[in-house]
Coordinates of N, CA and C in Angstrom, one line a residue:
M1 N 106.4 87.8 86.4 CA 107.7 87.7 85.7 C 108.7 88.7 86.4
L2 N 108.2 89.8 86.8 CA 109.1 90.8 87.5 C 109.7 90.2 88.8
Q3 N 108.8 89.5 89.5 CA 109.3 88.9 90.8 C 110.3 87.9 90.6
G4 N 110.2 87.0 89.5 CA 111.2 86.0 89.2 C 112.5 86.7 88.8
W5 N 112.4 87.7 88.0 CA 113.6 88.4 87.5 C 114.3 89.0 88.7
D6 N 113.5 89.6 89.6 CA 114.1 90.3 90.8 C 114.8 89.3 91.7
N7 N 114.2 88.2 91.9 CA 114.8 87.2 92.8 C 116.1 86.6 92.2
A8 N 116.0 86.4 90.9 CA 117.2 85.8 90.2 C 118.4 86.8 90.2
S9 N 118.0 88.1 89.9 CA 119.1 89.1 89.8 C 119.8 89.3 91.2
I10 N 119.0 89.4 92.3 CA 119.6 89.6 93.6 C 120.4 88.4 94.0
A11 N 119.9 87.2 93.7 CA 120.7 86.0 94.0 C 122.0 86.0 93.3
A12 N 122.1 86.4 92.1 CA 123.3 86.5 91.3 C 124.2 87.6 91.8
A13 N 123.6 88.6 92.3 CA 124.4 89.8 92.8 C 124.9 89.6 94.2
M14 N 124.4 88.6 94.9 CA 124.8 88.4 96.3 C 126.3 88.2 96.5
F15 N 127.0 87.6 95.6 CA 128.4 87.4 95.7 C 129.1 88.8 95.8
D16 N 128.8 89.7 94.9 CA 129.4 91.1 94.9 C 128.9 91.9 96.1
I17 N 127.6 91.7 96.5 CA 127.1 92.4 97.7 C 127.8 92.0 98.9
R18 N 128.0 90.7 99.1 CA 128.7 90.1 100.2 C 130.1 90.7 100.4
E19 N 130.8 90.9 99.2 CA 132.1 91.4 99.3 C 132.1 92.9 99.5
E20 N 131.2 93.6 98.9 CA 131.1 95.1 99.0 C 130.8 95.6 100.4
F21 N 129.9 94.9 101.1 CA 129.4 95.3 102.4 C 130.0 94.4 103.5
H22 N 130.9 93.6 103.2 CA 131.6 92.7 104.2 C 130.6 91.9 105.0
L23 N 129.9 91.1 104.3 CA 128.8 90.3 104.9 C 129.2 88.8 105.0
Q24 N 130.5 88.5 104.9 CA 130.9 87.1 104.9 C 130.4 86.2 106.0
S25 N 130.3 86.8 107.2 CA 129.9 86.0 108.4 C 128.5 86.4 108.8
M26 N 127.7 87.1 108.0 CA 126.4 87.6 108.4 C 125.3 86.9 107.5
L27 N 125.1 85.7 107.7 CA 124.1 84.9 106.8 C 122.7 85.5 107.0
Q28 N 122.3 85.9 108.2 CA 121.0 86.4 108.4 C 120.7 87.7 107.6
I29 N 121.7 88.6 107.5 CA 121.6 89.8 106.8 C 121.5 89.5 105.3
E30 N 122.3 88.6 104.8 CA 122.3 88.2 103.4 C 120.9 87.6 103.1
S31 N 120.3 86.8 103.9 CA 119.0 86.2 103.7 C 118.0 87.3 103.7
L32 N 118.1 88.3 104.6 CA 117.1 89.3 104.6 C 117.2 90.2 103.4
V33 N 118.4 90.4 102.8 CA 118.5 91.2 101.6 C 117.7 90.6 100.5
V34 N 117.8 89.2 100.4 CA 117.1 88.5 99.3 C 115.6 88.5 99.6
A35 N 115.2 88.2 100.8 CA 113.8 88.0 101.1 C 113.0 89.3 101.3
I36 N 113.6 90.4 101.5 CA 112.9 91.6 101.9 C 112.0 92.1 100.7
G37 N 112.4 91.8 99.5 CA 111.5 92.2 98.4 C 110.2 91.5 98.5
I38 N 110.2 90.2 98.8 CA 109.0 89.4 99.0 C 108.2 89.9 100.2
I39 N 108.9 90.2 101.3 CA 108.3 90.8 102.5 C 107.5 92.1 102.1
G40 N 108.2 92.9 101.3 CA 107.5 94.2 100.9 C 106.2 93.9 100.1
A41 N 106.3 92.9 99.2 CA 105.2 92.5 98.4 C 104.0 92.0 99.3
M42 N 104.4 91.2 100.4 CA 103.3 90.7 101.3 C 102.7 91.9 102.1
I43 N 103.5 92.9 102.5 CA 103.0 94.0 103.2 C 102.0 94.8 102.4
I44 N 102.4 95.1 101.2 CA 101.6 96.0 100.3 C 100.3 95.3 99.8
T45 N 100.3 94.0 99.8 CA 99.1 93.2 99.3 C 97.9 93.5 100.2
T46 N 98.1 93.8 101.5 CA 97.0 94.1 102.3 C 96.3 95.4 102.0
F47 N 97.0 96.3 101.4 CA 96.5 97.6 101.1 C 96.0 97.9 99.7
I48 N 96.4 97.0 98.7 CA 96.2 97.2 97.3 C 94.7 97.5 97.0
G49 N 93.8 96.7 97.5 CA 92.4 96.9 97.2 C 91.8 98.2 97.5
S50 N 92.1 98.6 98.8 CA 91.6 99.9 99.2 C 92.3 101.1 98.5
L51 N 93.6 100.9 98.2 CA 94.3 102.0 97.4 C 93.7 102.1 96.0
A52 N 93.5 101.0 95.4 CA 92.9 101.0 94.0 C 91.5 101.6 94.0
D53 N 90.7 101.3 95.0 CA 89.4 101.8 95.1 C 89.4 103.3 95.4
T54 N 90.3 103.8 96.2 CA 90.4 105.2 96.6 C 91.0 106.0 95.4
F55 N 92.1 105.6 94.8 CA 92.8 106.4 93.8 C 92.5 106.0 92.4
G56 N 92.0 104.8 92.2 CA 91.8 104.3 90.8 C 92.9 103.5 90.4
M57 N 92.6 102.5 89.5 CA 93.6 101.5 89.1 C 94.6 102.1 88.2
R58 N 94.2 103.1 87.3 CA 95.2 103.7 86.4 C 96.3 104.5 87.2
K59 N 95.8 105.2 88.2 CA 96.8 106.0 89.0 C 97.7 105.1 89.8
M60 N 97.1 104.0 90.3 CA 97.9 103.1 91.1 C 98.9 102.3 90.2
L61 N 98.6 102.1 89.0 CA 99.5 101.5 88.0 C 100.7 102.4 87.8
I62 N 100.4 103.7 87.6 CA 101.4 104.7 87.4 C 102.3 104.8 88.6
V63 N 101.7 104.8 89.8 CA 102.4 104.9 91.1 C 103.3 103.7 91.2
S64 N 102.8 102.5 90.9 CA 103.7 101.3 91.0 C 104.9 101.3 90.1
S65 N 104.7 101.9 88.9 CA 105.8 102.0 88.0 C 106.8 103.0 88.5
I66 N 106.4 104.1 89.0 CA 107.3 105.1 89.6 C 108.0 104.5 90.8
I67 N 107.3 103.9 91.7 CA 108.0 103.3 92.9 C 109.1 102.3 92.4
Y68 N 108.7 101.4 91.5 CA 109.7 100.4 91.0 C 110.9 101.0 90.3
F69 N 110.6 102.0 89.4 CA 111.7 102.7 88.7 C 112.6 103.4 89.7
L70 N 112.1 104.2 90.6 CA 112.9 104.9 91.5 C 113.7 104.0 92.5
A71 N 113.1 102.9 92.9 CA 113.8 102.0 93.7 C 114.9 101.3 93.0
L72 N 114.7 101.0 91.7 CA 115.8 100.4 90.9 C 117.0 101.4 90.7
I73 N 116.6 102.6 90.3 CA 117.6 103.6 90.1 C 118.4 103.9 91.4
S74 N 117.7 104.0 92.5 CA 118.3 104.3 93.8 C 119.2 103.2 94.3
T75 N 118.9 102.0 93.9 CA 119.7 100.8 94.3 C 121.1 100.9 93.8
V76 N 121.3 101.6 92.7 CA 122.6 101.7 92.1 C 123.5 102.7 92.9
M77 N 122.8 103.6 93.6 CA 123.6 104.7 94.3 C 123.7 104.4 95.8
I78 N 123.3 103.3 96.3 CA 123.3 103.0 97.8 C 124.7 102.9 98.3
S79 N 124.8 103.2 99.6 CA 126.2 103.2 100.3 C 126.1 102.3 101.5
S80 N 125.0 101.8 101.9 CA 124.9 100.9 103.1 C 124.0 99.8 102.8
I81 N 124.2 98.7 103.6 CA 123.4 97.5 103.4 C 121.9 97.8 103.8
Y82 N 121.7 98.7 104.8 CA 120.4 99.1 105.2 C 119.6 99.8 104.1
M83 N 120.3 100.7 103.4 CA 119.7 101.4 102.3 C 119.3 100.4 101.2
L84 N 120.2 99.4 101.0 CA 119.9 98.4 100.0 C 118.6 97.6 100.4
M85 N 118.5 97.3 101.7 CA 117.3 96.6 102.1 C 116.0 97.4 101.9
F86 N 116.1 98.7 102.2 CA 115.0 99.6 102.0 C 114.6 99.7 100.6
M87 N 115.6 99.8 99.7 CA 115.3 99.8 98.3 C 114.7 98.5 97.8
R88 N 115.1 97.4 98.3 CA 114.5 96.1 97.9 C 113.1 96.0 98.4
L89 N 112.8 96.6 99.6 CA 111.5 96.6 100.1 C 110.6 97.4 99.2
M90 N 111.1 98.6 98.7 CA 110.3 99.4 97.8 C 110.1 98.7 96.5
T91 N 111.1 98.0 96.0 CA 111.0 97.2 94.8 C 109.9 96.2 94.9
G92 N 109.8 95.5 96.1 CA 108.7 94.6 96.3 C 107.4 95.3 96.3
F93 N 107.3 96.5 96.8 CA 106.0 97.2 96.8 C 105.6 97.5 95.3
G94 N 106.5 98.0 94.5 CA 106.2 98.3 93.1 C 105.9 97.0 92.3
I95 N 106.6 96.0 92.5 CA 106.3 94.7 91.8 C 104.9 94.2 92.1
R96 N 104.6 94.1 93.4 CA 103.3 93.6 93.8 C 102.1 94.4 93.4
L97 N 102.3 95.8 93.5 CA 101.3 96.6 93.0 C 101.0 96.4 91.5
A98 N 102.0 96.3 90.7 CA 101.9 96.0 89.3 C 101.2 94.7 89.0
M99 N 101.7 93.7 89.7 CA 101.2 92.3 89.5 C 99.7 92.2 89.8
T100 N 99.3 93.0 90.8 CA 97.9 92.9 91.2 C 97.0 93.8 90.3
I101 N 97.5 95.0 90.1 CA 96.6 96.0 89.4 C 96.5 95.7 87.9
V102 N 97.5 95.3 87.2 CA 97.5 95.1 85.8 C 96.3 94.2 85.3
P103 N 96.2 93.0 85.9 CA 95.0 92.2 85.4 C 93.7 92.8 85.7
L104 N 93.6 93.5 86.9 CA 92.3 94.1 87.2 C 92.0 95.3 86.3
Y105 N 93.0 96.0 85.9 CA 92.9 97.2 85.0 C 92.5 96.7 83.6
I106 N 93.1 95.6 83.2 CA 92.8 95.1 81.8 C 91.4 94.6 81.8
S107 N 90.9 93.9 82.9 CA 89.5 93.5 82.9 C 88.6 94.7 82.9
E108 N 89.0 95.7 83.6 CA 88.1 96.9 83.7 C 88.0 97.6 82.4
I109 N 89.0 97.7 81.6 CA 88.9 98.5 80.3 C 88.5 97.6 79.1
S110 N 88.5 96.3 79.3 CA 88.1 95.4 78.2 C 86.6 95.5 77.9
P111 N 86.2 95.4 76.7 CA 84.7 95.4 76.4 C 84.1 94.2 77.1
P112 N 82.9 94.4 77.5 CA 82.2 93.3 78.2 C 82.1 92.0 77.4
S113 N 82.0 92.1 76.1 CA 82.0 90.9 75.2 C 83.3 90.1 75.2
K114 N 84.4 90.7 75.6 CA 85.7 90.1 75.5 C 86.2 89.6 76.9
R115 N 85.5 90.0 78.0 CA 85.9 89.6 79.3 C 85.7 88.1 79.6
G116 N 86.7 87.5 80.2 CA 86.6 86.1 80.6 C 87.0 85.2 79.5
L117 N 87.5 85.7 78.4 CA 87.9 84.8 77.3 C 89.4 84.3 77.5

């Protein structure tokens, strides 16, 4: 759900972003701004399992929330297109961590009699 909201909100904001950062003739940069959140999600996916095993799922869930929150708050204060792309990358990290860790954590804390229902 977060990924869908993130993609829809950035697509709606692209008109204002294009004007703010003078991107009228830079279609590749615009495309990268939209896609970099998904790229961040793909990058972090390769490390989620080992991170969860090393630090624990609860800690990783907290970390994902902090990353996502800080990236969203920082996005409001950016002054360059490159900073926006970096914050979108971090948003992708936070979203993918949460999307992967939450179901695993729920199955871990559920009583064995309720698992798989």
